[in-house]
PDB file of C-alpha atoms in Angstrom:
ATOM      1  CA  UNK A   1      30.235  39.700  22.320  1.00 44.00           C
ATOM      2  CA  UNK A   2      30.427  42.484  25.391  1.00 46.00           C
ATOM      3  CA  UNK A   3      26.595  42.987  26.002  1.00 46.00           C
ATOM      4  CA  UNK A   4      27.547  45.784  27.817  1.00 47.00           C
ATOM      5  CA  UNK A   5      26.374  47.810  31.098  1.00 48.00           C
ATOM      6  CA  UNK A   6      22.800  49.024  29.238  1.00 50.00           C
ATOM      7  CA  UNK A   7      19.633  47.859  30.973  1.00 57.00           C
ATOM      8  CA  UNK A   8      18.492  44.453  29.713  1.00 56.00           C
ATOM      9  CA  UNK A   9      15.628  46.150  28.279  1.00 69.00           C
ATOM     10  CA  UNK A  10      17.610  48.667  25.975  1.00 86.00           C
ATOM     11  CA  UNK A  11      18.526  48.509  22.041  1.00 94.00           C
ATOM     12  CA  UNK A  12      22.124  47.937  21.065  1.00 96.00           C
ATOM     13  CA  UNK A  13      23.480  48.101  18.182  1.00 98.00           C
ATOM     14  CA  UNK A  14      25.361  45.750  17.485  1.00 97.00           C
ATOM     15  CA  UNK A  15      27.928  44.786  13.902  1.00 98.00           C
ATOM     16  CA  UNK A  16      28.540  40.891  13.266  1.00 97.00           C
ATOM     17  CA  UNK A  17      30.384  39.432  10.516  1.00 96.00           C
ATOM     18  CA  UNK A  18      30.701  36.515   7.579  1.00 98.00           C
ATOM     19  CA  UNK A  19      33.688  34.869   6.512  1.00 97.00           C
ATOM     20  CA  UNK A  20      32.971  33.084   3.628  1.00 97.00           C
ATOM     21  CA  UNK A  21      35.323  31.109   2.076  1.00 96.00           C
ATOM     22  CA  UNK A  22      34.792  29.511  -1.510  1.00 95.00           C
ATOM     23  CA  UNK A  23      37.872  27.897  -2.128  1.00 92.00           C
ATOM     24  CA  UNK A  24      37.681  25.201   0.266  1.00 91.00           C
ATOM     25  CA  UNK A  25      37.916  21.304  -0.634  1.00 90.00           C
ATOM     26  CA  UNK A  26      34.002  20.554   0.459  1.00 88.00           C
ATOM     27  CA  UNK A  27      33.118  24.229  -1.103  1.00 91.00           C
ATOM     28  CA  UNK A  28      32.515  27.635   0.016  1.00 94.00           C
ATOM     29  CA  UNK A  29      32.493  27.724   4.176  1.00 97.00           C
ATOM     30  CA  UNK A  30      32.057  30.427   6.871  1.00 97.00           C
ATOM     31  CA  UNK A  31      33.308  30.673  10.493  1.00 98.00           C
ATOM     32  CA  UNK A  32      31.713  30.012  13.109  1.00 97.00           C
ATOM     33  CA  UNK A  33      32.118  29.675  17.049  1.00 95.00           C
ATOM     34  CA  UNK A  34      29.496  28.406  19.630  1.00 93.00           C
ATOM     35  CA  UNK A  35      28.763  31.288  22.748  1.00 86.00           C
ATOM     36  CA  UNK A  36      28.901  30.033  26.042  1.00 72.00           C
ATOM     37  CA  UNK A  37      26.707  27.259  28.787  1.00 61.00           C
ATOM     38  CA  UNK A  38      26.920  30.723  30.471  1.00 62.00           C
ATOM     39  CA  UNK A  39      26.531  33.336  28.547  1.00 68.00           C
ATOM     40  CA  UNK A  40      23.476  35.886  29.108  1.00 62.00           C
ATOM     41  CA  UNK A  41      22.213  36.119  25.339  1.00 67.00           C
ATOM     42  CA  UNK A  42      21.938  32.882  23.312  1.00 69.00           C
ATOM     43  CA  UNK A  43      23.830  30.625  25.268  1.00 71.00           C
ATOM     44  CA  UNK A  44      25.442  27.136  24.147  1.00 77.00           C
ATOM     45  CA  UNK A  45      23.840  28.497  20.302  1.00 91.00           C
ATOM     46  CA  UNK A  46      26.312  28.986  17.666  1.00 93.00           C
ATOM     47  CA  UNK A  47      26.547  32.174  15.583  1.00 95.00           C
ATOM     48  CA  UNK A  48      29.166  34.425  13.676  1.00 96.00           C
ATOM     49  CA  UNK A  49      31.465  36.154  14.969  1.00 96.00           C
ATOM     50  CA  UNK A  50      29.851  40.021  16.493  1.00 95.00           C
ATOM     51  CA  UNK A  51      29.068  42.407  19.107  1.00 94.00           C
ATOM     52  CA  UNK A  52      27.935  45.496  20.194  1.00 96.00           C
ATOM     53  CA  UNK A  53      29.662  48.789  19.639  1.00 97.00           C
ATOM     54  CA  UNK A  54      31.805  50.754  21.125  1.00 96.00           C
ATOM     55  CA  UNK A  55      32.161  54.538  21.716  1.00 92.00           C
ATOM     56  CA  UNK A  56      35.231  54.132  20.486  1.00 92.00           C
ATOM     57  CA  UNK A  57      34.094  52.891  17.031  1.00 94.00           C
ATOM     58  CA  UNK A  58      33.035  55.459  15.401  1.00 85.00           C
ATOM     59  CA  UNK A  59      35.849  56.349  13.671  1.00 87.00           C
ATOM     60  CA  UNK A  60      36.359  57.314   9.580  1.00 89.00           C
ATOM     61  CA  UNK A  61      36.982  53.136   6.922  1.00 86.00           C
ATOM     62  CA  UNK A  62      36.424  55.024   4.570  1.00 87.00           C
ATOM     63  CA  UNK A  63      37.290  51.160   2.502  1.00 89.00           C
ATOM     64  CA  UNK A  64      35.278  49.636   4.090  1.00 95.00           C
ATOM     65  CA  UNK A  65      31.839  50.565   2.204  1.00 96.00           C
ATOM     66  CA  UNK A  66      30.101  51.527  -0.276  1.00 95.00           C
ATOM     67  CA  UNK A  67      28.702  53.597  -1.027  1.00 94.00           C
ATOM     68  CA  UNK A  68      25.338  51.243  -1.692  1.00 93.00           C
ATOM     69  CA  UNK A  69      25.964  50.082   1.255  1.00 95.00           C
ATOM     70  CA  UNK A  70      26.261  53.464   3.771  1.00 96.00           C
ATOM     71  CA  UNK A  71      22.574  53.935   1.893  1.00 96.00           C
ATOM     72  CA  UNK A  72      21.247  51.030   3.208  1.00 97.00           C
ATOM     73  CA  UNK A  73      23.272  51.165   6.451  1.00 97.00           C
ATOM     74  CA  UNK A  74      21.177  54.947   7.217  1.00 95.00           C
ATOM     75  CA  UNK A  75      17.459  53.685   6.230  1.00 95.00           C
ATOM     76  CA  UNK A  76      15.374  52.951   8.934  1.00 95.00           C
ATOM     77  CA  UNK A  77      16.607  55.577  11.258  1.00 95.00           C
ATOM     78  CA  UNK A  78      16.109  54.037  15.276  1.00 94.00           C
ATOM     79  CA  UNK A  79      15.417  58.156  16.994  1.00 92.00           C
ATOM     80  CA  UNK A  80      17.259  56.968  19.913  1.00 92.00           C
ATOM     81  CA  UNK A  81      20.400  55.983  17.661  1.00 95.00           C
ATOM     82  CA  UNK A  82      23.203  57.979  16.602  1.00 94.00           C
ATOM     83  CA  UNK A  83      25.450  55.550  15.166  1.00 96.00           C
ATOM     84  CA  UNK A  84      27.104  55.496  11.279  1.00 96.00           C
ATOM     85  CA  UNK A  85      28.148  53.273   8.458  1.00 96.00           C
ATOM     86  CA  UNK A  86      31.292  53.997  10.068  1.00 96.00           C
ATOM     87  CA  UNK A  87      31.149  53.019  13.391  1.00 97.00           C
ATOM     88  CA  UNK A  88      28.953  49.558  12.791  1.00 97.00           C
ATOM     89  CA  UNK A  89      31.795  48.289  10.162  1.00 97.00           C
ATOM     90  CA  UNK A  90      34.954  49.284  12.541  1.00 96.00           C
ATOM     91  CA  UNK A  91      33.085  47.548  15.490  1.00 97.00           C
ATOM     92  CA  UNK A  92      32.267  44.799  12.623  1.00 97.00           C
ATOM     93  CA  UNK A  93      35.546  43.997  12.887  1.00 97.00           C
ATOM     94  CA  UNK A  94      37.352  44.948  15.638  1.00 96.00           C
ATOM     95  CA  UNK A  95      34.200  41.987  17.627  1.00 96.00           C
ATOM     96  CA  UNK A  96      36.326  39.667  13.912  1.00 96.00           C
ATOM     97  CA  UNK A  97      39.351  40.803  15.237  1.00 96.00           C
ATOM     98  CA  UNK A  98      38.396  40.656  19.283  1.00 96.00           C
ATOM     99  CA  UNK A  99      36.855  37.004  18.654  1.00 95.00           C
ATOM    100  CA  UNK A 100      39.003  34.992  16.285  1.00 97.00           C
ATOM    101  CA  UNK A 101      42.397  36.162  16.477  1.00 96.00           C
ATOM    102  CA  UNK A 102      41.810  37.502  12.684  1.00 97.00           C
ATOM    103  CA  UNK A 103      42.222  40.527  10.941  1.00 95.00           C
ATOM    104  CA  UNK A 104      40.482  41.529   7.714  1.00 96.00           C
ATOM    105  CA  UNK A 105      40.807  44.115   5.393  1.00 95.00           C
ATOM    106  CA  UNK A 106      37.385  45.247   3.277  1.00 96.00           C
ATOM    107  CA  UNK A 107      39.651  47.634   0.303  1.00 93.00           C
ATOM    108  CA  UNK A 108      37.475  49.315  -2.814  1.00 92.00           C
ATOM    109  CA  UNK A 109      37.677  46.706  -4.093  1.00 93.00           C
ATOM    110  CA  UNK A 110      36.090  44.122  -1.321  1.00 95.00           C
ATOM    111  CA  UNK A 111      34.773  46.294   1.033  1.00 97.00           C
ATOM    112  CA  UNK A 112      32.246  44.204   3.382  1.00 98.00           C
ATOM    113  CA  UNK A 113      28.701  43.788   2.287  1.00 97.00           C
ATOM    114  CA  UNK A 114      25.375  44.497   4.345  1.00 98.00           C
ATOM    115  CA  UNK A 115      23.054  42.127   3.673  1.00 98.00           C
ATOM    116  CA  UNK A 116      20.455  41.101   6.098  1.00 98.00           C
ATOM    117  CA  UNK A 117      18.962  43.221   9.728  1.00 98.00           C
ATOM    118  CA  UNK A 118      17.713  42.050  12.861  1.00 98.00           C
ATOM    119  CA  UNK A 119      15.897  43.766  15.787  1.00 97.00           C
ATOM    120  CA  UNK A 120      15.709  41.199  18.604  1.00 93.00           C
ATOM    121  CA  UNK A 121      12.696  41.168  19.939  1.00 91.00           C
ATOM    122  CA  UNK A 122      10.892  42.479  22.616  1.00 90.00           C
ATOM    123  CA  UNK A 123      11.171  39.790  26.402  1.00 85.00           C
ATOM    124  CA  UNK A 124      14.981  38.957  25.991  1.00 83.00           C
ATOM    125  CA  UNK A 125      17.949  38.776  28.224  1.00 80.00           C
ATOM    126  CA  UNK A 126      20.486  41.567  25.588  1.00 86.00           C
ATOM    127  CA  UNK A 127      18.452  43.559  22.579  1.00 93.00           C
ATOM    128  CA  UNK A 128      20.547  44.069  19.638  1.00 95.00           C
ATOM    129  CA  UNK A 129      19.782  45.912  16.542  1.00 98.00           C
ATOM    130  CA  UNK A 130      22.195  43.981  14.674  1.00 98.00           C
ATOM    131  CA  UNK A 131      24.087  44.456  10.957  1.00 98.00           C
ATOM    132  CA  UNK A 132      25.718  41.677   9.310  1.00 98.00           C
ATOM    133  CA  UNK A 133      28.076  41.499   6.634  1.00 98.00           C
ATOM    134  CA  UNK A 134      29.914  39.263   4.572  1.00 98.00           C
ATOM    135  CA  UNK A 135      32.442  39.255   3.062  1.00 97.00           C
ATOM    136  CA  UNK A 136      35.342  36.838   1.136  1.00 97.00           C
ATOM    137  CA  UNK A 137      38.140  35.243   3.990  1.00 97.00           C
ATOM    138  CA  UNK A 138      40.388  36.545   0.963  1.00 95.00           C
ATOM    139  CA  UNK A 139      40.564  39.767   2.750  1.00 97.00           C
ATOM    140  CA  UNK A 140      41.520  38.225   5.730  1.00 97.00           C
ATOM    141  CA  UNK A 141      45.240  39.163   6.524  1.00 95.00           C
ATOM    142  CA  UNK A 142      47.228  35.995   8.321  1.00 94.00           C
ATOM    143  CA  UNK A 143      46.734  32.267   8.582  1.00 96.00           C
ATOM    144  CA  UNK A 144      43.020  32.035   8.109  1.00 96.00           C
ATOM    145  CA  UNK A 145      43.409  28.145  10.556  1.00 95.00           C
ATOM    146  CA  UNK A 146      45.083  30.277  13.081  1.00 96.00           C
ATOM    147  CA  UNK A 147      42.408  31.382  16.108  1.00 96.00           C
ATOM    148  CA  UNK A 148      45.254  31.417  18.572  1.00 95.00           C
ATOM    149  CA  UNK A 149      44.889  35.698  19.301  1.00 95.00           C
ATOM    150  CA  UNK A 150      41.359  34.427  19.651  1.00 95.00           C
ATOM    151  CA  UNK A 151      39.574  35.969  23.193  1.00 93.00           C
ATOM    152  CA  UNK A 152      37.183  33.090  25.475  1.00 89.00           C
ATOM    153  CA  UNK A 153      33.967  35.152  24.124  1.00 86.00           C
ATOM    154  CA  UNK A 154      33.118  32.123  21.502  1.00 90.00           C
ATOM    155  CA  UNK A 155      34.916  28.594  21.892  1.00 89.00           C
ATOM    156  CA  UNK A 156      34.977  25.983  18.438  1.00 92.00           C
ATOM    157  CA  UNK A 157      35.418  27.930  16.350  1.00 95.00           C
ATOM    158  CA  UNK A 158      36.186  26.782  12.766  1.00 95.00           C
ATOM    159  CA  UNK A 159      35.234  26.765   9.281  1.00 97.00           C
ATOM    160  CA  UNK A 160      31.496  24.889   8.801  1.00 96.00           C
ATOM    161  CA  UNK A 161      30.775  23.722   4.835  1.00 95.00           C
ATOM    162  CA  UNK A 162      27.594  25.590   4.431  1.00 93.00           C
ATOM    163  CA  UNK A 163      26.012  22.860   3.641  1.00 85.00           C
ATOM    164  CA  UNK A 164      26.566  21.674   6.425  1.00 92.00           C
ATOM    165  CA  UNK A 165      25.788  24.954   8.519  1.00 93.00           C
ATOM    166  CA  UNK A 166      22.054  24.740   9.739  1.00 88.00           C
ATOM    167  CA  UNK A 167      23.102  20.865  11.542  1.00 91.00           C
ATOM    168  CA  UNK A 168      24.817  22.852  14.494  1.00 93.00           C
ATOM    169  CA  UNK A 169      22.530  24.708  16.892  1.00 92.00           C
ATOM    170  CA  UNK A 170      21.487  27.878  16.019  1.00 94.00           C
ATOM    171  CA  UNK A 171      19.869  30.650  16.796  1.00 92.00           C
ATOM    172  CA  UNK A 172      16.532  31.141  14.352  1.00 92.00           C
ATOM    173  CA  UNK A 173      18.035  34.828  13.545  1.00 93.00           C
ATOM    174  CA  UNK A 174      21.638  32.650  12.490  1.00 95.00           C
ATOM    175  CA  UNK A 175      19.282  30.785  10.154  1.00 95.00           C
ATOM    176  CA  UNK A 176      17.423  32.569   8.702  1.00 95.00           C
ATOM    177  CA  UNK A 177      20.422  34.987   8.090  1.00 96.00           C
ATOM    178  CA  UNK A 178      22.358  32.019   6.006  1.00 95.00           C
ATOM    179  CA  UNK A 179      19.939  31.223   4.055  1.00 95.00           C
ATOM    180  CA  UNK A 180      20.162  33.912   2.443  1.00 95.00           C
ATOM    181  CA  UNK A 181      24.153  33.589   3.032  1.00 94.00           C
ATOM    182  CA  UNK A 182      23.794  30.589   0.529  1.00 94.00           C
ATOM    183  CA  UNK A 183      21.380  31.864  -1.792  1.00 94.00           C
ATOM    184  CA  UNK A 184      23.779  35.281  -3.049  1.00 93.00           C
ATOM    185  CA  UNK A 185      26.389  32.711  -2.717  1.00 92.00           C
ATOM    186  CA  UNK A 186      24.791  30.475  -4.981  1.00 91.00           C
ATOM    187  CA  UNK A 187      23.461  33.047  -7.719  1.00 93.00           C
ATOM    188  CA  UNK A 188      27.157  35.068  -7.006  1.00 92.00           C
ATOM    189  CA  UNK A 189      29.480  31.986  -8.503  1.00 88.00           C
ATOM    190  CA  UNK A 190      32.552  31.958  -9.137  1.00 87.00           C
ATOM    191  CA  UNK A 191      32.693  35.862  -9.963  1.00 92.00           C
ATOM    192  CA  UNK A 192      32.979  39.257  -7.191  1.00 93.00           C
ATOM    193  CA  UNK A 193      30.336  39.251  -4.031  1.00 94.00           C
ATOM    194  CA  UNK A 194      28.635  42.066  -4.822  1.00 92.00           C
ATOM    195  CA  UNK A 195      25.704  43.793  -2.551  1.00 92.00           C
ATOM    196  CA  UNK A 196      22.217  41.975  -2.790  1.00 93.00           C
ATOM    197  CA  UNK A 197      19.824  43.660  -4.743  1.00 94.00           C
ATOM    198  CA  UNK A 198      17.756  44.316  -0.949  1.00 96.00           C
ATOM    199  CA  UNK A 199      18.464  43.573   2.378  1.00 97.00           C
ATOM    200  CA  UNK A 200      16.126  41.694   4.802  1.00 97.00           C
ATOM    201  CA  UNK A 201      15.603  43.597   7.723  1.00 98.00           C
ATOM    202  CA  UNK A 202      13.711  41.180  10.803  1.00 97.00           C
ATOM    203  CA  UNK A 203      12.178  44.441  13.001  1.00 97.00           C
ATOM    204  CA  UNK A 204      10.852  44.027  16.308  1.00 94.00           C
ATOM    205  CA  UNK A 205      10.809  47.238  17.945  1.00 91.00           C
ATOM    206  CA  UNK A 206       8.123  46.454  19.320  1.00 88.00           C
ATOM    207  CA  UNK A 207       5.831  43.010  19.827  1.00 88.00           C
ATOM    208  CA  UNK A 208       4.373  43.352  15.794  1.00 92.00           C
ATOM    209  CA  UNK A 209       6.937  41.993  14.261  1.00 93.00           C
ATOM    210  CA  UNK A 210       7.553  44.084  10.918  1.00 95.00           C
ATOM    211  CA  UNK A 211       9.196  42.903   8.315  1.00 96.00           C
ATOM    212  CA  UNK A 212      11.027  44.761   5.388  1.00 96.00           C
ATOM    213  CA  UNK A 213      13.756  45.138   2.386  1.00 96.00           C
ATOM    214  CA  UNK A 214      15.967  48.032   2.891  1.00 96.00           C
ATOM    215  CA  UNK A 215      16.654  49.018  -1.058  1.00 92.00           C
TER     216      UNK A 215
END
């Protein structure tokens, strides 16, 4: 994750990918890694790969998102942000490639699913408006266990069985997102992943937290 040079109290648009492998012998597993102990944001915590949106991320990626996900991503805009759904999708895919060495190829038949949004509360060292995407690990191009091309942003990269992930040292919001994903995967069973009925949004732009469901 690249934190950028923005002031600490400035919200930065960000995107995260949750890769779910439902074909593992031990049951469904998610890909996670640990932030470094010296990181300014969430040090020593296990997180999903992701990071801030860069200017070069705003390129067309028509097959990465469904129309329903695009509409939800465009909902509840921030006045100071002009981020597009394509930029968020591209940032998520780029960060996945950089932080894990894995390339993911969403398609019109199996796109990224927008499943969660959270804004970091005031007073934190870094603040992000983060969108979380879910996609099946079958969309990985190459060996899903080969992290040799990963940068050093995340350590201890590995596939964590969903049933065990909560035992890791997780940020609060990561644990909340994990619970949402676990429920969605359980409800889906062996069927293809589909967008959730609504997308939870933890809005902490101010000192008064707000929670809504994006429909």
